[in-house]
Short mmCIF file of C-alpha atoms and ligand atoms in Angstrom, two decimals:
data_model
loop_
_atom_site.label_atom_id
_atom_site.label_comp_id
_atom_site.label_asym_id
_atom_site.label_seq_id
_atom_site.Cartn_x
_atom_site.Cartn_y
_atom_site.Cartn_z
CA MET A 37 -21.08 -30.57 4.30
CA VAL A 38 -21.88 -29.37 0.83
CA ALA A 39 -21.52 -32.42 -1.40
CA ALA A 40 -25.22 -33.10 -1.22
CA ASP A 41 -24.96 -35.70 -3.99
CA ASP A 42 -23.04 -38.29 -2.00
CA GLY A 43 -24.85 -37.88 1.31
CA GLU A 44 -21.70 -38.12 3.44
CA GLU A 45 -21.35 -36.07 6.61
CA GLY A 46 -18.31 -34.10 7.74
CA ALA A 47 -16.04 -31.50 6.19
CA LEU A 48 -14.84 -32.98 2.90
CA PRO A 49 -11.88 -31.47 1.12
CA MET A 50 -12.37 -29.27 -1.91
CA GLN A 51 -10.07 -27.72 -4.49
CA ALA A 52 -9.15 -24.08 -3.97
CA ALA A 53 -6.49 -21.58 -4.99
CA ILE A 54 -4.72 -20.39 -1.86
CA ILE A 55 -2.47 -17.37 -1.52
CA SER A 56 -0.25 -17.42 1.52
CA ARG A 57 1.11 -14.35 3.26
CA THR A 58 4.39 -14.78 1.40
CA GLY A 59 2.63 -14.37 -1.90
CA THR A 60 2.97 -18.01 -2.87
CA ILE A 61 0.06 -19.41 -4.83
CA SER A 62 -0.99 -23.02 -4.73
CA VAL A 63 -4.03 -24.95 -5.85
CA GLY A 64 -4.77 -27.64 -3.33
CA GLU A 65 -7.32 -29.12 -0.98
CA ILE A 66 -8.88 -27.31 1.95
CA PRO A 67 -11.98 -28.28 3.96
CA ASP A 68 -15.37 -27.55 2.44
CA PRO A 69 -16.77 -24.32 3.88
CA GLU A 70 -19.51 -24.60 6.50
CA PRO A 71 -22.32 -22.03 6.29
CA GLY A 72 -22.49 -19.74 9.33
CA LEU A 73 -25.52 -17.88 10.63
CA GLY A 74 -27.38 -16.33 7.69
CA GLN A 75 -24.96 -17.84 5.19
CA VAL A 76 -25.34 -20.12 2.21
CA VAL A 77 -22.73 -22.29 0.52
CA VAL A 78 -22.41 -21.57 -3.20
CA ARG A 79 -20.98 -24.04 -5.68
CA VAL A 80 -18.86 -21.74 -7.85
CA ARG A 81 -19.57 -21.92 -11.60
CA ALA A 82 -17.59 -18.90 -12.86
CA CYS A 83 -15.19 -16.48 -11.19
CA GLY A 84 -13.48 -13.58 -12.95
CA VAL A 85 -9.81 -12.77 -12.43
CA CYS A 86 -8.81 -9.12 -12.04
CA GLU A 87 -5.93 -6.88 -11.08
CA VAL A 88 -7.02 -6.95 -7.44
CA ASP A 89 -6.28 -10.69 -7.38
CA LEU A 90 -2.84 -9.89 -8.75
CA LEU A 91 -2.23 -7.37 -5.96
CA ILE A 92 -3.37 -9.91 -3.37
CA ALA A 93 -1.05 -12.51 -4.90
CA ASP A 94 1.83 -10.04 -4.81
CA GLY A 95 1.19 -9.21 -1.15
CA GLU A 96 0.36 -5.61 -2.13
CA PHE A 97 -3.29 -5.49 -1.03
CA ALA A 98 -3.44 -3.94 2.43
CA SER A 99 -6.87 -5.25 3.41
CA ALA A 100 -6.22 -8.89 2.46
CA SER A 101 -6.07 -11.44 5.28
CA TYR A 102 -3.56 -14.18 4.51
CA PRO A 103 -3.73 -17.02 3.79
CA VAL A 104 -6.75 -16.37 1.62
CA VAL A 105 -8.67 -17.94 -1.23
CA PRO A 106 -9.13 -14.96 -3.59
CA GLY A 107 -12.03 -14.53 -6.02
CA HIS A 108 -14.67 -11.78 -5.76
CA GLU A 109 -16.35 -11.75 -9.21
CA PHE A 110 -18.48 -14.86 -9.19
CA SER A 111 -21.68 -16.74 -9.78
CA GLY A 112 -22.82 -20.17 -8.74
CA GLU A 113 -25.51 -22.39 -7.34
CA ILE A 114 -26.67 -22.54 -3.73
CA VAL A 115 -25.97 -26.04 -2.39
CA GLU A 116 -26.50 -25.59 1.34
CA LEU A 117 -28.41 -23.21 3.61
CA GLY A 118 -27.08 -22.22 7.03
CA PRO A 119 -29.20 -21.28 10.03
CA ALA A 120 -31.52 -18.24 9.77
CA VAL A 121 -31.32 -17.92 5.98
CA PRO A 122 -34.46 -16.18 4.64
CA ARG A 123 -37.02 -18.66 3.33
CA HIS A 124 -36.97 -17.32 -0.22
CA TRP A 125 -33.57 -18.97 -0.77
CA ARG A 126 -33.51 -22.63 -1.77
CA VAL A 127 -30.86 -25.20 -2.64
CA GLY A 128 -30.43 -25.03 -6.42
CA ASP A 129 -30.96 -21.27 -6.72
CA ARG A 130 -28.59 -19.61 -9.21
CA VAL A 131 -26.93 -16.49 -7.83
CA ALA A 132 -24.25 -13.86 -8.29
CA VAL A 133 -22.75 -12.53 -5.09
CA ASP A 134 -21.89 -8.95 -4.07
CA PRO A 135 -18.49 -9.40 -2.38
CA ALA A 136 -18.72 -6.27 -0.19
CA LEU A 137 -18.84 -6.97 3.56
CA PRO A 138 -19.52 -3.71 5.41
CA CYS A 139 -19.66 -4.09 9.20
CA GLY A 140 -23.31 -2.99 9.21
CA HIS A 141 -23.28 -1.18 12.56
CA CYS A 142 -20.76 1.70 12.45
CA ALA A 143 -21.90 5.30 11.91
CA ALA A 144 -21.10 5.15 8.18
CA CYS A 145 -23.00 1.89 7.69
CA ARG A 146 -25.99 3.18 9.67
CA SER A 147 -26.16 6.30 7.52
CA ASN A 148 -26.28 4.14 4.38
CA ASN A 149 -22.74 5.09 3.41
CA ALA A 150 -21.04 1.74 3.83
CA THR A 151 -18.32 2.77 1.36
CA GLU A 152 -16.84 4.74 4.26
CA CYS A 153 -17.00 1.80 6.67
CA GLY A 154 -13.62 1.45 8.35
CA GLN A 155 -14.18 -2.23 9.09
CA ARG A 156 -15.31 -3.08 5.59
CA GLY A 157 -14.05 -6.42 4.30
CA ALA A 158 -14.77 -8.32 1.11
CA ILE A 159 -15.23 -11.88 -0.01
CA GLY A 160 -12.00 -13.01 -1.66
CA GLU A 161 -9.96 -10.42 0.27
CA SER A 162 -10.68 -10.47 4.00
CA VAL A 163 -12.44 -13.86 3.91
CA ASN A 164 -12.15 -16.80 1.53
CA GLY A 165 -13.51 -16.22 -1.96
CA ALA A 166 -14.51 -18.07 -5.07
CA PHE A 167 -11.41 -19.51 -6.74
CA ALA A 168 -12.63 -22.72 -5.19
CA GLU A 169 -15.27 -25.34 -5.74
CA TYR A 170 -17.40 -23.91 -2.92
CA VAL A 171 -17.62 -20.66 -0.96
CA ALA A 172 -19.70 -19.67 2.08
CA VAL A 173 -21.33 -16.24 1.71
CA PRO A 174 -24.02 -14.21 3.50
CA ALA A 175 -27.41 -14.89 1.91
CA ALA A 176 -27.92 -11.12 2.07
CA ASN A 177 -25.15 -10.69 -0.53
CA CYS A 178 -26.81 -13.05 -3.04
CA TYR A 179 -28.68 -11.81 -6.11
CA ARG A 180 -30.81 -14.26 -8.05
CA LEU A 181 -29.63 -14.75 -11.63
CA PRO A 182 -32.29 -14.11 -14.29
CA ALA A 183 -33.32 -17.36 -16.01
CA LEU A 184 -31.49 -16.71 -19.27
CA MET A 185 -28.32 -15.24 -17.77
CA THR A 186 -25.25 -17.46 -18.12
CA TRP A 187 -22.90 -18.19 -15.22
CA GLU A 188 -20.26 -16.20 -17.05
CA GLN A 189 -22.53 -13.16 -17.41
CA GLY A 190 -23.52 -13.47 -13.77
CA ALA A 191 -19.86 -13.34 -12.76
CA MET A 192 -19.52 -10.07 -14.70
CA THR A 193 -22.04 -8.35 -12.43
CA GLU A 194 -19.35 -7.31 -9.94
CA PRO A 195 -17.00 -5.54 -12.39
CA ALA A 196 -20.03 -4.02 -14.16
CA SER A 197 -21.37 -2.68 -10.87
CA ARG A 198 -17.98 -1.19 -10.10
CA ALA A 199 -17.98 0.59 -13.45
CA LEU A 200 -21.50 1.88 -12.80
CA MET A 201 -20.50 3.18 -9.38
CA GLY A 202 -17.56 5.08 -10.85
CA VAL A 203 -19.72 6.66 -13.53
CA ARG A 204 -22.60 7.51 -11.17
CA ARG A 205 -20.21 9.33 -8.84
CA PHE A 206 -19.57 11.89 -11.56
CA GLY A 207 -23.10 13.05 -12.07
CA VAL A 208 -22.29 13.41 -15.77
CA VAL A 209 -24.96 14.90 -17.96
CA ALA A 210 -25.93 14.30 -21.57
CA GLY A 211 -23.84 16.32 -23.99
CA GLN A 212 -20.64 16.19 -21.95
CA ARG A 213 -17.54 14.63 -23.41
CA SER A 214 -15.63 11.86 -21.75
CA LEU A 215 -12.32 10.14 -22.44
CA VAL A 216 -11.58 6.60 -21.29
CA VAL A 217 -7.88 5.73 -21.17
CA GLY A 218 -7.45 1.98 -21.75
CA ALA A 219 -9.80 -0.33 -23.69
CA ASN A 220 -9.30 -3.15 -21.22
CA ALA A 221 -12.23 -4.96 -19.56
CA THR A 222 -12.69 -2.14 -17.04
CA GLY A 223 -12.46 0.53 -19.75
CA LEU A 224 -15.03 -1.20 -21.94
CA LEU A 225 -17.46 -1.53 -19.03
CA VAL A 226 -16.94 2.12 -18.05
CA LEU A 227 -17.49 3.09 -21.69
CA GLN A 228 -20.84 1.28 -21.79
CA ALA A 229 -21.96 2.62 -18.41
CA GLN A 230 -21.25 6.18 -19.58
CA ARG A 231 -23.02 5.69 -22.91
CA LEU A 232 -26.16 4.90 -20.91
CA SER A 233 -25.95 8.45 -19.54
CA GLY A 234 -26.03 9.90 -23.06
CA ILE A 235 -22.53 11.30 -23.07
CA ASP A 236 -20.03 11.12 -25.91
CA VAL A 237 -17.21 8.78 -24.99
CA SER A 238 -13.81 8.73 -26.67
CA ILE A 239 -11.41 5.94 -25.89
CA VAL A 240 -7.68 5.64 -26.33
CA ASP A 241 -5.64 2.44 -26.41
CA PRO A 242 -2.53 1.34 -28.31
CA ASP A 243 -4.30 -1.84 -29.57
CA PRO A 244 -6.36 -1.23 -32.77
CA GLY A 245 -8.25 -4.52 -32.24
CA LEU A 246 -9.51 -3.36 -28.87
CA LEU A 247 -10.42 0.03 -30.33
CA ALA A 248 -12.58 -1.72 -32.94
CA LEU A 249 -14.39 -3.54 -30.16
CA ALA A 250 -14.75 -0.26 -28.26
CA MET A 251 -16.36 1.30 -31.32
CA ASP A 252 -18.82 -1.61 -31.54
CA LEU A 253 -19.70 -0.91 -27.91
CA GLY A 254 -20.43 2.77 -28.59
CA ALA A 255 -17.14 4.69 -28.36
CA ASN A 256 -16.57 7.53 -30.76
CA PRO A 257 -14.02 8.77 -31.57
CA ILE A 258 -11.18 6.38 -30.86
CA SER A 259 -7.43 6.68 -31.10
CA THR A 260 -4.23 4.78 -30.46
CA ASP A 261 -2.57 7.97 -29.22
CA ILE A 262 -3.94 10.24 -26.52
CA ALA A 263 -2.32 13.27 -28.17
CA GLU A 264 -4.35 12.65 -31.32
CA VAL A 265 -7.82 12.59 -29.80
CA SER A 266 -9.40 15.66 -31.31
CA GLY A 267 -11.87 18.14 -29.90
CA GLY A 268 -9.90 19.62 -27.01
CA LYS A 269 -9.97 18.77 -23.33
CA PHE A 270 -12.59 16.54 -21.76
CA ASP A 271 -15.21 17.15 -19.07
CA VAL A 272 -14.49 13.71 -17.67
CA VAL A 273 -11.39 11.54 -18.02
CA ILE A 274 -11.24 8.03 -16.61
CA ASP A 275 -7.94 6.21 -16.43
CA CYS A 276 -8.53 2.48 -16.48
CA THR A 277 -4.89 1.47 -16.94
CA GLY A 278 -3.39 2.18 -13.52
CA ASP A 279 -0.13 2.82 -15.41
CA PRO A 280 1.78 5.99 -14.60
CA GLU A 281 1.82 6.88 -18.29
CA GLY A 282 -1.93 6.42 -18.62
CA MET A 283 -2.61 8.45 -15.49
CA GLU A 284 -0.36 11.30 -16.62
CA GLY A 285 -2.06 11.29 -20.02
CA ALA A 286 -5.40 11.46 -18.21
CA PHE A 287 -4.22 14.46 -16.15
CA ASP A 288 -3.24 16.22 -19.36
CA ALA A 289 -6.55 15.53 -21.11
CA VAL A 290 -8.98 16.76 -18.45
CA HIS A 291 -10.64 20.16 -18.73
CA THR A 292 -9.59 22.71 -16.10
CA ASP A 293 -12.89 22.32 -14.24
CA GLY A 294 -13.42 18.71 -15.29
CA ARG A 295 -13.38 15.48 -13.31
CA LEU A 296 -10.70 12.87 -13.33
CA LEU A 297 -11.33 9.34 -12.13
CA LEU A 298 -8.35 7.10 -11.41
CA PHE A 299 -10.00 3.75 -11.89
CA GLY A 300 -7.01 1.53 -12.65
CA THR A 301 -5.22 -0.63 -10.11
CA PRO A 302 -1.63 0.64 -9.86
CA HIS A 303 1.09 -1.57 -8.47
CA ALA A 304 2.89 -0.56 -5.28
CA GLY A 305 5.85 0.72 -7.28
CA ALA A 306 3.80 2.95 -9.62
CA ARG A 307 4.88 6.61 -9.55
CA THR A 308 3.40 9.56 -11.44
CA GLN A 309 5.01 12.90 -12.05
CA LEU A 310 2.79 15.44 -10.33
CA SER A 311 4.84 18.33 -11.67
CA ARG A 312 3.15 17.64 -15.00
CA VAL A 313 -0.19 18.54 -13.46
CA PRO A 314 -0.81 22.31 -13.43
CA PHE A 315 -2.76 22.21 -10.15
CA ASN A 316 -2.47 25.97 -9.75
CA GLU A 317 -4.34 26.46 -13.02
CA GLN A 318 -6.97 23.84 -12.43
CA GLU A 319 -10.13 23.18 -10.52
CA ALA A 320 -10.39 19.62 -11.73
CA GLY A 321 -11.62 17.07 -9.21
CA VAL A 322 -9.77 13.79 -8.76
CA ASN A 323 -11.66 10.71 -7.66
CA HIS A 324 -11.06 7.09 -7.05
CA SER A 325 -13.93 4.67 -6.90
CA MET A 326 -13.96 1.09 -5.80
CA ALA A 327 -17.11 0.19 -3.98
CA VAL A 328 -19.88 -1.74 -5.66
CA LEU A 329 -22.41 -1.02 -2.93
CA ASN A 330 -26.01 -0.47 -3.96
CA ASN A 331 -25.29 -1.00 -7.66
CA PHE A 332 -25.15 -4.78 -7.84
CA GLY A 333 -28.80 -5.44 -8.72
CA LEU A 334 -28.83 -2.52 -11.14
CA ALA A 335 -25.73 -3.85 -12.92
CA MET A 336 -27.29 -7.31 -13.19
CA GLY A 337 -30.41 -5.82 -14.79
CA LEU A 338 -28.33 -3.88 -17.33
CA ILE A 339 -26.45 -7.05 -18.30
CA GLU A 340 -29.72 -8.97 -18.57
CA SER A 341 -31.25 -6.34 -20.86
CA GLY A 342 -28.13 -6.18 -23.03
CA ALA A 343 -27.59 -2.50 -22.18
CA ILE A 344 -24.19 -3.55 -20.86
CA GLN A 345 -22.64 -6.30 -22.99
CA THR A 346 -20.21 -8.60 -21.25
CA ASP A 347 -19.89 -11.55 -23.67
CA PRO A 348 -17.49 -9.68 -26.00
CA LEU A 349 -15.19 -9.10 -23.00
CA LEU A 350 -14.86 -12.78 -22.08
CA THR A 351 -11.70 -13.92 -23.79
CA HIS A 352 -10.34 -16.74 -21.64
CA ALA A 353 -11.83 -19.59 -19.61
CA LEU A 354 -9.46 -21.66 -17.47
CA PRO A 355 -9.78 -24.52 -15.01
CA LEU A 356 -9.11 -23.89 -11.33
CA GLU A 357 -5.81 -25.78 -11.57
CA GLU A 358 -4.52 -23.06 -13.90
CA PHE A 359 -5.17 -20.14 -11.55
CA ASP A 360 -1.46 -19.38 -11.57
CA GLU A 361 -1.52 -19.19 -15.36
CA ALA A 362 -4.56 -16.90 -15.22
CA LEU A 363 -2.65 -14.46 -13.00
CA MET A 364 0.30 -14.56 -15.40
CA LEU A 365 -2.00 -13.72 -18.32
CA ILE A 366 -3.51 -10.79 -16.37
CA SER A 367 -0.10 -9.53 -15.39
CA GLY A 368 1.05 -9.75 -19.02
CA GLY A 369 -1.98 -7.78 -20.20
CA ILE A 370 -3.18 -10.79 -22.26
CA GLY A 371 -6.89 -10.95 -23.00
CA LEU A 372 -9.72 -8.90 -21.60
CA LYS A 373 -11.71 -10.75 -18.93
CA LEU A 374 -10.42 -14.13 -17.82
CA GLN A 375 -12.68 -16.42 -15.87
CA VAL A 376 -11.93 -19.53 -13.88
CA LEU A 377 -14.57 -22.21 -14.31
CA PRO A 378 -14.25 -24.90 -11.63
CA ASP A 379 -16.32 -27.26 -13.85
CA PHE A 380 -14.00 -26.66 -16.80
CA GLU A 381 -13.19 -30.35 -17.27
CA VAL A 382 -16.81 -31.36 -17.68
CA LEU A 383 -17.73 -28.56 -20.08
CA THR A 384 -17.87 -29.60 -23.71
CA ALA A 385 -15.52 -28.14 -26.28
CA GLU A 386 -18.57 -26.59 -27.93
CA GLN A 387 -19.53 -24.74 -24.75
CA LEU A 388 -16.01 -23.44 -24.35
CA THR A 389 -15.84 -22.11 -27.90
CA GLU A 390 -18.93 -20.08 -27.07
CA PHE A 391 -16.50 -17.76 -25.32
CA GLY A 392 -16.63 -14.90 -27.76
CA GLY A 393 -14.52 -11.82 -27.90
CA PRO A 394 -11.64 -10.85 -30.10
CA ASP A 395 -8.41 -12.80 -30.39
CA VAL A 396 -6.28 -10.63 -28.17
ZN1 ZN B 1106 -12.28 -7.44 -9.53
ZN1 ZN B 1107 -19.43 -0.21 9.04
#
């Protein structure tokens, strides 16, 4: 049991958002999670919503195991320790959790390349995640939150680590030019991760308000129209929209020996027109990047130092009961980063207005 406050034994019910195989979403009661060997139970304080949750809800995410409680971008407080948890973890510790669950014993895992693990699962995809009051996770996946880091910042570690991974895969060097397509939450994290490498980052998005924020975060130049970004083709182009139009624009903008990263999350029905891509004239490399492995602690440090700013990206906080609404907002492209706060009801209005970011 995890409700340490009341001292009762047995699996008590908790609130959780559940997605069934049919794609139906409900918020209801399921038993409190029990910590397995090497696991801790985390009381969830903040959990970000992203396009992956939308794919899981739509039944379009191949590696999801239904029914599932989604939620893979989260922070919280350890409330129970399972057997064989290392002694440095204590009840009350504040943590963010790397959701990646590589098998740990296949050839890829043993050669420190768990991204290639064929049996790789993830919290919130193959096992229950954090759109719930409590979640059981391996202690090995927990990273201690720095003292001054908020729950909300802690929950941004996962998307920030993903952005870092994408950027690190390129091996970009100072002086190169990059274009980010889409000033959404992913695009603004990718922008900041690239700026750390000393490269010039342009960003394109139809929303002038988001472009202003992108400029504050280091983008230059910016444009509402990909055709109007000056200076010729780019060494690196990163599509963060997942839209066919964005991806085709990205194809057009990359230098013939440049690198293209498709970093958006296209829906199953998304189609791009490959005939627009002059493959025979190009040596451009095309990448996708998803894994957060080995970057989680680094991302947390960059958020702590302010080198990657996440507060301006947090536009919406919702209670768990409104998970459905959160998915609708994401699907409608409303806001930047939405987070579900299971303690929403007990937070003061003042705390909630601390959610910064532009009115988008
Ligand atoms: Zn995500
Ligand atoms: Zn493996």
